[in-house]
Amino acid sequence: LSSLHLKEEKPKPDANGAVVKADDNIEKTEDEEKEDRAAQSLLNKLIRSNLVDTTNQVEVLQRDPTSPLYSVKSFEELRLKPQLLQGVYAMGFNRPSKIQENALPMMLAEPPQNLIAQSQSGTGKTAAFVLAMLSRVEPGNKYPQCLCLSPTYELALQTGKVIEQMGKFYPELKLAYAVRGNKLERGQKISEQIVIGTPGTVLDWCAKLKFIDPKKIKVFVLDEADVMIATQGHQDQSIRIQRMLPRDCQMLLFSATFEDSVWKFAQKIVPDPNVIKLKREEETLDTIKQYYVLCNNRDEKFQALCNIYGAITIAQAMIFCHTRKTAGWLAAELSKEGHQVALLSGEMMVEQRAAVIERFREGKEKVLVTTNVCARG
């Protein structure tokens, strides 16, 4: 369904030719903070591989308050193409999630409607906009028709996996990744119907290299808007891409949070939108019990972890640390105790980080030690 040929990225040397690594003891730079927000989102996507059955209430603000408000309780009600419905069920979706119930009738309506939606990881948001893209695409037309922006390479790959899974019964459907390092010949025209990528590369493919004709795009999706605006360049690039698209292109924007900066950005990207917001009453889940153990120092914390592992059976665990240095130390100590440990660090290459999380998901590693990158969403 897709092809991706990446150039290997290597750490860049400083002016003296030395490769410099970040000091774990210094305060995070602005770039590291931005990287953490993207990593938080990636972790949530990878760890919450199944739908979370949330009880959060959905608030729907329609573009036209006088029009009927529809919701669905089954995918059959959406009258999807048979091969698309087959793909939905093959992914294990038996019924729409809370956000899908309200968002899908809007996204699949004729004529197409624009949407701004708030949705946490695990609520079926990615599947919803992928369903919208696949519903609009015409596999017989060999040019890009749907365009999806993600803040990072890793997040683009995760969305691509959903497209590949849901679209596997469309033999003619192809997917292209517009990410840094994906090599194409200059002057080449893309024949894939769906393109997913990061803003900078997508902008180059549309404006400079002419790989994509933006005037033929039917659906434009901007995912993880709150992560996107953490990088000023991405925000500006996204707006420039949006302005190249036809007026009747369907615009869909998703964000885990809706602070003022995100809302202002969303309004620039999505004209005349329907809006879906979550009424989040509380931050903790009723089904999760939380405990804390008072410790005086690092050694006591490590001993407490060992005591917990000695007292109860733990299939898999995630352990969060404040710094990369502490995470590295803890991973080494747990390995000495015989645990199967994976370490997730911002110093790793993007491919390495994706591989670590994939091994953890597959159960090859029983403990994932990382920094506080999973606090969002």
PDB file of C-alpha atoms in Angstrom, residues 6-227:
ATOM      1  CA  LEU A   6      14.559   7.238   4.033  1.00  0.00           C
ATOM      2  CA  LYS A   7      18.047   8.622   4.161  1.00  0.00           C
ATOM      3  CA  GLU A   8      19.896   7.745   7.362  1.00  0.00           C
ATOM      4  CA  GLU A   9      20.162  10.715   9.703  1.00  0.00           C
ATOM      5  CA  LYS A  10      23.313  11.165  11.776  1.00  0.00           C
ATOM      6  CA  PRO A  11      24.063  13.454  14.721  1.00  0.00           C
ATOM      7  CA  LYS A  12      25.393  16.793  13.515  1.00  0.00           C
ATOM      8  CA  PRO A  13      28.909  17.813  14.683  1.00  0.00           C
ATOM      9  CA  ASP A  14      29.647  21.228  16.144  1.00  0.00           C
ATOM     10  CA  ALA A  15      32.022  23.807  14.630  1.00  0.00           C
ATOM     11  CA  ASN A  16      35.044  21.829  15.896  1.00  0.00           C
ATOM     12  CA  GLY A  17      33.834  18.567  14.385  1.00  0.00           C
ATOM     13  CA  ALA A  18      32.739  17.016  17.675  1.00  0.00           C
ATOM     14  CA  VAL A  19      29.349  15.358  18.134  1.00  0.00           C
ATOM     15  CA  VAL A  20      27.678  17.021  21.099  1.00  0.00           C
ATOM     16  CA  LYS A  21      25.094  15.308  23.307  1.00  0.00           C
ATOM     17  CA  ALA A  22      22.712  17.152  25.574  1.00  0.00           C
ATOM     18  CA  ASP A  23      23.649  17.339  29.231  1.00  0.00           C
ATOM     19  CA  ASP A  24      20.961  15.570  31.246  1.00  0.00           C
ATOM     20  CA  ASN A  25      21.437  17.865  34.220  1.00  0.00           C
ATOM     21  CA  ILE A  26      20.659  21.126  32.437  1.00  0.00           C
ATOM     22  CA  GLU A  27      17.189  22.530  32.036  1.00  0.00           C
ATOM     23  CA  LYS A  28      15.301  21.535  28.892  1.00  0.00           C
ATOM     24  CA  THR A  29      15.574  23.819  25.899  1.00  0.00           C
ATOM     25  CA  GLU A  30      12.514  25.076  24.041  1.00  0.00           C
ATOM     26  CA  ASP A  31      13.179  22.556  21.245  1.00  0.00           C
ATOM     27  CA  GLU A  32      13.302  19.694  23.756  1.00  0.00           C
ATOM     28  CA  GLU A  33       9.969  20.805  25.220  1.00  0.00           C
ATOM     29  CA  LYS A  34       8.442  20.774  21.716  1.00  0.00           C
ATOM     30  CA  GLU A  35       9.906  17.321  21.113  1.00  0.00           C
ATOM     31  CA  ASP A  36       8.350  16.095  24.358  1.00  0.00           C
ATOM     32  CA  ARG A  37       4.864  17.184  23.277  1.00  0.00           C
ATOM     33  CA  ALA A  38       5.209  15.200  20.067  1.00  0.00           C
ATOM     34  CA  ALA A  39       6.646  12.225  21.961  1.00  0.00           C
ATOM     35  CA  GLN A  40       3.732  12.346  24.405  1.00  0.00           C
ATOM     36  CA  SER A  41       1.298  12.095  21.535  1.00  0.00           C
ATOM     37  CA  LEU A  42       3.239   9.273  19.901  1.00  0.00           C
ATOM     38  CA  LEU A  43       3.363   7.262  23.124  1.00  0.00           C
ATOM     39  CA  ASN A  44      -0.363   7.653  23.630  1.00  0.00           C
ATOM     40  CA  LYS A  45      -1.062   6.460  20.082  1.00  0.00           C
ATOM     41  CA  LEU A  46       1.185   3.431  20.434  1.00  0.00           C
ATOM     42  CA  ILE A  47       0.198   2.398  23.938  1.00  0.00           C
ATOM     43  CA  ARG A  48      -3.541   2.936  23.523  1.00  0.00           C
ATOM     44  CA  SER A  49      -3.785   0.620  20.531  1.00  0.00           C
ATOM     45  CA  ASN A  50      -7.386  -0.248  21.397  1.00  0.00           C
ATOM     46  CA  LEU A  51     -10.336   2.066  21.849  1.00  0.00           C
ATOM     47  CA  VAL A  52     -10.860   3.581  25.281  1.00  0.00           C
ATOM     48  CA  ASP A  53     -14.565   3.394  26.125  1.00  0.00           C
ATOM     49  CA  THR A  54     -14.802   6.904  27.531  1.00  0.00           C
ATOM     50  CA  THR A  55     -17.757   8.318  29.427  1.00  0.00           C
ATOM     51  CA  ASN A  56     -16.819  11.889  28.532  1.00  0.00           C
ATOM     52  CA  GLN A  57     -19.763  13.858  27.192  1.00  0.00           C
ATOM     53  CA  VAL A  58     -19.482  15.432  23.745  1.00  0.00           C
ATOM     54  CA  GLU A  59     -20.578  19.003  23.033  1.00  0.00           C
ATOM     55  CA  VAL A  60     -21.485  19.617  19.385  1.00  0.00           C
ATOM     56  CA  LEU A  61     -21.596  23.149  17.951  1.00  0.00           C
ATOM     57  CA  GLN A  62     -23.028  23.003  14.442  1.00  0.00           C
ATOM     58  CA  ARG A  63     -22.124  25.332  11.629  1.00  0.00           C
ATOM     59  CA  ASP A  64     -25.866  25.689  10.979  1.00  0.00           C
ATOM     60  CA  PRO A  65     -27.760  25.478  14.306  1.00  0.00           C
ATOM     61  CA  THR A  66     -31.077  24.988  12.471  1.00  0.00           C
ATOM     62  CA  SER A  67     -29.996  21.809  10.654  1.00  0.00           C
ATOM     63  CA  PRO A  68     -30.774  18.371  12.188  1.00  0.00           C
ATOM     64  CA  LEU A  69     -28.071  16.832  14.384  1.00  0.00           C
ATOM     65  CA  TYR A  70     -27.366  13.218  13.492  1.00  0.00           C
ATOM     66  CA  SER A  71     -25.454  10.563  15.405  1.00  0.00           C
ATOM     67  CA  VAL A  72     -24.967   6.887  14.646  1.00  0.00           C
ATOM     68  CA  LYS A  73     -24.808   3.769  16.807  1.00  0.00           C
ATOM     69  CA  SER A  74     -23.484   1.405  14.136  1.00  0.00           C
ATOM     70  CA  PHE A  75     -21.166   1.635  11.138  1.00  0.00           C
ATOM     71  CA  GLU A  76     -23.898   0.180   8.896  1.00  0.00           C
ATOM     72  CA  GLU A  77     -25.913   3.377   9.363  1.00  0.00           C
ATOM     73  CA  LEU A  78     -23.172   5.300   7.540  1.00  0.00           C
ATOM     74  CA  ARG A  79     -23.813   3.378   4.294  1.00  0.00           C
ATOM     75  CA  LEU A  80     -20.115   2.837   3.673  1.00  0.00           C
ATOM     76  CA  LYS A  81     -18.702   1.108   0.620  1.00  0.00           C
ATOM     77  CA  PRO A  82     -18.557  -2.672   1.288  1.00  0.00           C
ATOM     78  CA  GLN A  83     -14.748  -2.865   1.118  1.00  0.00           C
ATOM     79  CA  LEU A  84     -14.467   0.056   3.544  1.00  0.00           C
ATOM     80  CA  LEU A  85     -16.922  -1.488   6.010  1.00  0.00           C
ATOM     81  CA  GLN A  86     -14.930  -4.706   5.721  1.00  0.00           C
ATOM     82  CA  GLY A  87     -11.765  -2.795   6.619  1.00  0.00           C
ATOM     83  CA  VAL A  88     -13.440  -1.203   9.651  1.00  0.00           C
ATOM     84  CA  TYR A  89     -14.534  -4.567  11.035  1.00  0.00           C
ATOM     85  CA  ALA A  90     -11.157  -6.154  10.249  1.00  0.00           C
ATOM     86  CA  MET A  91      -9.592  -3.563  12.576  1.00  0.00           C
ATOM     87  CA  GLY A  92     -11.814  -4.738  15.432  1.00  0.00           C
ATOM     88  CA  PHE A  93     -14.228  -1.793  15.518  1.00  0.00           C
ATOM     89  CA  ASN A  94     -17.640  -3.249  16.371  1.00  0.00           C
ATOM     90  CA  ARG A  95     -19.438   0.037  16.966  1.00  0.00           C
ATOM     91  CA  PRO A  96     -18.560   3.742  16.765  1.00  0.00           C
ATOM     92  CA  SER A  97     -16.834   5.392  19.718  1.00  0.00           C
ATOM     93  CA  LYS A  98     -18.322   8.450  21.412  1.00  0.00           C
ATOM     94  CA  ILE A  99     -16.591  10.940  19.119  1.00  0.00           C
ATOM     95  CA  GLN A 100     -17.182   8.775  16.032  1.00  0.00           C
ATOM     96  CA  GLU A 101     -20.938   8.707  16.721  1.00  0.00           C
ATOM     97  CA  ASN A 102     -21.116  12.475  16.261  1.00  0.00           C
ATOM     98  CA  ALA A 103     -18.167  13.226  13.972  1.00  0.00           C
ATOM     99  CA  LEU A 104     -18.671  10.621  11.251  1.00  0.00           C
ATOM    100  CA  PRO A 105     -22.123  11.806  10.057  1.00  0.00           C
ATOM    101  CA  MET A 106     -20.649  15.312   9.689  1.00  0.00           C
ATOM    102  CA  MET A 107     -17.462  14.162   7.960  1.00  0.00           C
ATOM    103  CA  LEU A 108     -19.310  11.888   5.526  1.00  0.00           C
ATOM    104  CA  ALA A 109     -22.156  14.322   4.750  1.00  0.00           C
ATOM    105  CA  GLU A 110     -22.860  15.623   1.248  1.00  0.00           C
ATOM    106  CA  PRO A 111     -21.856  18.255   0.470  1.00  0.00           C
ATOM    107  CA  PRO A 112     -18.709  17.825   2.635  1.00  0.00           C
ATOM    108  CA  GLN A 113     -18.627  19.722   5.931  1.00  0.00           C
ATOM    109  CA  ASN A 114     -15.603  21.109   7.766  1.00  0.00           C
ATOM    110  CA  LEU A 115     -14.858  20.030  11.330  1.00  0.00           C
ATOM    111  CA  ILE A 116     -12.791  21.092  14.345  1.00  0.00           C
ATOM    112  CA  ALA A 117     -12.758  18.341  16.977  1.00  0.00           C
ATOM    113  CA  GLN A 118     -11.218  17.784  20.384  1.00  0.00           C
ATOM    114  CA  SER A 119     -10.291  14.182  21.009  1.00  0.00           C
ATOM    115  CA  GLN A 120      -7.877  12.307  23.256  1.00  0.00           C
ATOM    116  CA  SER A 121      -5.746   9.367  22.120  1.00  0.00           C
ATOM    117  CA  GLY A 122      -7.599   6.070  22.126  1.00  0.00           C
ATOM    118  CA  THR A 123     -11.032   7.512  21.292  1.00  0.00           C
ATOM    119  CA  GLY A 124     -11.065   6.456  17.632  1.00  0.00           C
ATOM    120  CA  LYS A 125     -10.207   9.892  16.261  1.00  0.00           C
ATOM    121  CA  THR A 126      -7.599   8.683  13.758  1.00  0.00           C
ATOM    122  CA  ALA A 127      -9.900   5.943  12.474  1.00  0.00           C
ATOM    123  CA  ALA A 128     -12.650   8.557  12.050  1.00  0.00           C
ATOM    124  CA  PHE A 129     -10.702  10.893   9.777  1.00  0.00           C
ATOM    125  CA  VAL A 130      -9.118   7.962   7.918  1.00  0.00           C
ATOM    126  CA  LEU A 131     -12.644   6.705   7.252  1.00  0.00           C
ATOM    127  CA  ALA A 132     -13.542  10.145   5.899  1.00  0.00           C
ATOM    128  CA  MET A 133     -10.512  10.192   3.589  1.00  0.00           C
ATOM    129  CA  LEU A 134     -11.134   6.683   2.278  1.00  0.00           C
ATOM    130  CA  SER A 135     -14.798   7.517   1.655  1.00  0.00           C
ATOM    131  CA  ARG A 136     -13.876  10.500  -0.544  1.00  0.00           C
ATOM    132  CA  VAL A 137     -10.971   8.978  -2.456  1.00  0.00           C
ATOM    133  CA  GLU A 138     -11.409   7.560  -5.955  1.00  0.00           C
ATOM    134  CA  PRO A 139      -8.861   4.723  -6.292  1.00  0.00           C
ATOM    135  CA  GLY A 140      -9.053   4.831 -10.093  1.00  0.00           C
ATOM    136  CA  ASN A 141      -7.594   8.358 -10.171  1.00  0.00           C
ATOM    137  CA  LYS A 142      -3.813   8.132  -9.883  1.00  0.00           C
ATOM    138  CA  TYR A 143      -3.014  11.420  -8.159  1.00  0.00           C
ATOM    139  CA  PRO A 144      -3.161  12.762  -4.550  1.00  0.00           C
ATOM    140  CA  GLN A 145      -6.720  13.448  -3.405  1.00  0.00           C
ATOM    141  CA  CYS A 146      -6.355  13.400   0.394  1.00  0.00           C
ATOM    142  CA  LEU A 147      -3.661  15.171   2.390  1.00  0.00           C
ATOM    143  CA  CYS A 148      -2.935  14.648   6.094  1.00  0.00           C
ATOM    144  CA  LEU A 149      -0.453  16.707   8.142  1.00  0.00           C
ATOM    145  CA  SER A 150       1.224  15.297  11.269  1.00  0.00           C
ATOM    146  CA  PRO A 151       3.736  17.139  13.494  1.00  0.00           C
ATOM    147  CA  THR A 152       6.441  14.443  13.344  1.00  0.00           C
ATOM    148  CA  TYR A 153       7.725  11.547  11.279  1.00  0.00           C
ATOM    149  CA  GLU A 154       6.667   9.018  13.936  1.00  0.00           C
ATOM    150  CA  LEU A 155       3.110  10.343  14.183  1.00  0.00           C
ATOM    151  CA  ALA A 156       2.802  10.283  10.393  1.00  0.00           C
ATOM    152  CA  LEU A 157       3.816   6.616  10.375  1.00  0.00           C
ATOM    153  CA  GLN A 158       1.205   5.768  13.019  1.00  0.00           C
ATOM    154  CA  THR A 159      -1.559   7.400  10.991  1.00  0.00           C
ATOM    155  CA  GLY A 160      -0.234   5.644   7.897  1.00  0.00           C
ATOM    156  CA  LYS A 161      -0.615   2.275   9.612  1.00  0.00           C
ATOM    157  CA  VAL A 162      -4.303   2.987  10.241  1.00  0.00           C
ATOM    158  CA  ILE A 163      -4.780   3.956   6.580  1.00  0.00           C
ATOM    159  CA  GLU A 164      -3.064   0.750   5.457  1.00  0.00           C
ATOM    160  CA  GLN A 165      -5.167  -1.417   7.780  1.00  0.00           C
ATOM    161  CA  MET A 166      -8.518   0.178   6.985  1.00  0.00           C
ATOM    162  CA  GLY A 167      -7.808   0.441   3.266  1.00  0.00           C
ATOM    163  CA  LYS A 168      -6.382  -3.038   2.724  1.00  0.00           C
ATOM    164  CA  PHE A 169      -9.461  -4.151   0.757  1.00  0.00           C
ATOM    165  CA  TYR A 170      -8.855  -1.363  -1.784  1.00  0.00           C
ATOM    166  CA  PRO A 171      -6.212  -3.020  -4.029  1.00  0.00           C
ATOM    167  CA  GLU A 172      -5.693   0.148  -6.109  1.00  0.00           C
ATOM    168  CA  LEU A 173      -5.271   2.470  -3.131  1.00  0.00           C
ATOM    169  CA  LYS A 174      -1.735   3.748  -2.519  1.00  0.00           C
ATOM    170  CA  LEU A 175      -0.199   5.872   0.242  1.00  0.00           C
ATOM    171  CA  ALA A 176       2.827   8.186   0.065  1.00  0.00           C
ATOM    172  CA  TYR A 177       4.807   9.597   3.000  1.00  0.00           C
ATOM    173  CA  ALA A 178       5.935  13.200   2.616  1.00  0.00           C
ATOM    174  CA  VAL A 179       8.602  13.154   5.315  1.00  0.00           C
ATOM    175  CA  ARG A 180      12.164  14.402   5.429  1.00  0.00           C
ATOM    176  CA  GLY A 181      14.472  11.869   3.823  1.00  0.00           C
ATOM    177  CA  ASN A 182      11.895  10.199   1.563  1.00  0.00           C
ATOM    178  CA  LYS A 183      13.672  10.359  -1.783  1.00  0.00           C
ATOM    179  CA  LEU A 184      11.795  11.171  -5.002  1.00  0.00           C
ATOM    180  CA  GLU A 185      13.151  12.142  -8.393  1.00  0.00           C
ATOM    181  CA  ARG A 186      12.845  15.857  -9.205  1.00  0.00           C
ATOM    182  CA  GLY A 187       9.963  16.478 -11.593  1.00  0.00           C
ATOM    183  CA  GLN A 188       8.252  13.245 -10.603  1.00  0.00           C
ATOM    184  CA  LYS A 189       4.470  13.318 -10.148  1.00  0.00           C
ATOM    185  CA  ILE A 190       2.996  11.319  -7.285  1.00  0.00           C
ATOM    186  CA  SER A 191       0.405   8.700  -8.274  1.00  0.00           C
ATOM    187  CA  GLU A 192      -0.594   7.761  -4.704  1.00  0.00           C
ATOM    188  CA  GLN A 193      -4.115   8.883  -3.787  1.00  0.00           C
ATOM    189  CA  ILE A 194      -3.336   9.685  -0.128  1.00  0.00           C
ATOM    190  CA  VAL A 195      -0.332  11.659   1.120  1.00  0.00           C
ATOM    191  CA  ILE A 196       0.565  11.934   4.788  1.00  0.00           C
ATOM    192  CA  GLY A 197       3.521  13.913   6.044  1.00  0.00           C
ATOM    193  CA  THR A 198       5.046  16.735   8.038  1.00  0.00           C
ATOM    194  CA  PRO A 199       4.300  20.388   7.137  1.00  0.00           C
ATOM    195  CA  GLY A 200       7.736  21.378   5.842  1.00  0.00           C
ATOM    196  CA  THR A 201       8.082  18.458   3.442  1.00  0.00           C
ATOM    197  CA  VAL A 202       4.449  18.652   2.299  1.00  0.00           C
ATOM    198  CA  LEU A 203       4.888  22.360   1.546  1.00  0.00           C
ATOM    199  CA  ASP A 204       8.013  21.600  -0.502  1.00  0.00           C
ATOM    200  CA  TRP A 205       6.214  18.843  -2.413  1.00  0.00           C
ATOM    201  CA  CYS A 206       3.321  21.214  -3.213  1.00  0.00           C
ATOM    202  CA  ALA A 207       5.076  24.536  -3.860  1.00  0.00           C
ATOM    203  CA  LYS A 208       8.722  23.939  -4.756  1.00  0.00           C
ATOM    204  CA  LEU A 209       9.046  20.416  -6.175  1.00  0.00           C
ATOM    205  CA  LYS A 210       5.519  20.231  -7.657  1.00  0.00           C
ATOM    206  CA  PHE A 211       5.113  16.556  -6.717  1.00  0.00           C
ATOM    207  CA  ILE A 212       1.529  17.315  -5.598  1.00  0.00           C
ATOM    208  CA  ASP A 213      -1.126  19.418  -7.311  1.00  0.00           C
ATOM    209  CA  PRO A 214      -2.850  21.011  -4.275  1.00  0.00           C
ATOM    210  CA  LYS A 215      -5.845  22.063  -6.404  1.00  0.00           C
ATOM    211  CA  LYS A 216      -6.850  18.390  -6.722  1.00  0.00           C
ATOM    212  CA  ILE A 217      -7.000  17.746  -2.966  1.00  0.00           C
ATOM    213  CA  LYS A 218     -10.497  16.817  -1.744  1.00  0.00           C
ATOM    214  CA  VAL A 219      -9.807  16.271   1.971  1.00  0.00           C
ATOM    215  CA  PHE A 220      -7.252  18.097   4.141  1.00  0.00           C
ATOM    216  CA  VAL A 221      -6.619  16.752   7.660  1.00  0.00           C
ATOM    217  CA  LEU A 222      -4.502  18.490  10.274  1.00  0.00           C
ATOM    218  CA  ASP A 223      -3.870  16.120  13.178  1.00  0.00           C
ATOM    219  CA  GLU A 224      -2.450  16.923  16.627  1.00  0.00           C
ATOM    220  CA  ALA A 225      -2.946  20.685  16.228  1.00  0.00           C
ATOM    221  CA  ASP A 226      -1.782  21.423  19.774  1.00  0.00           C
ATOM    222  CA  VAL A 227       1.513  19.649  19.048  1.00  0.00           C
TER     223      VAL A 227
END
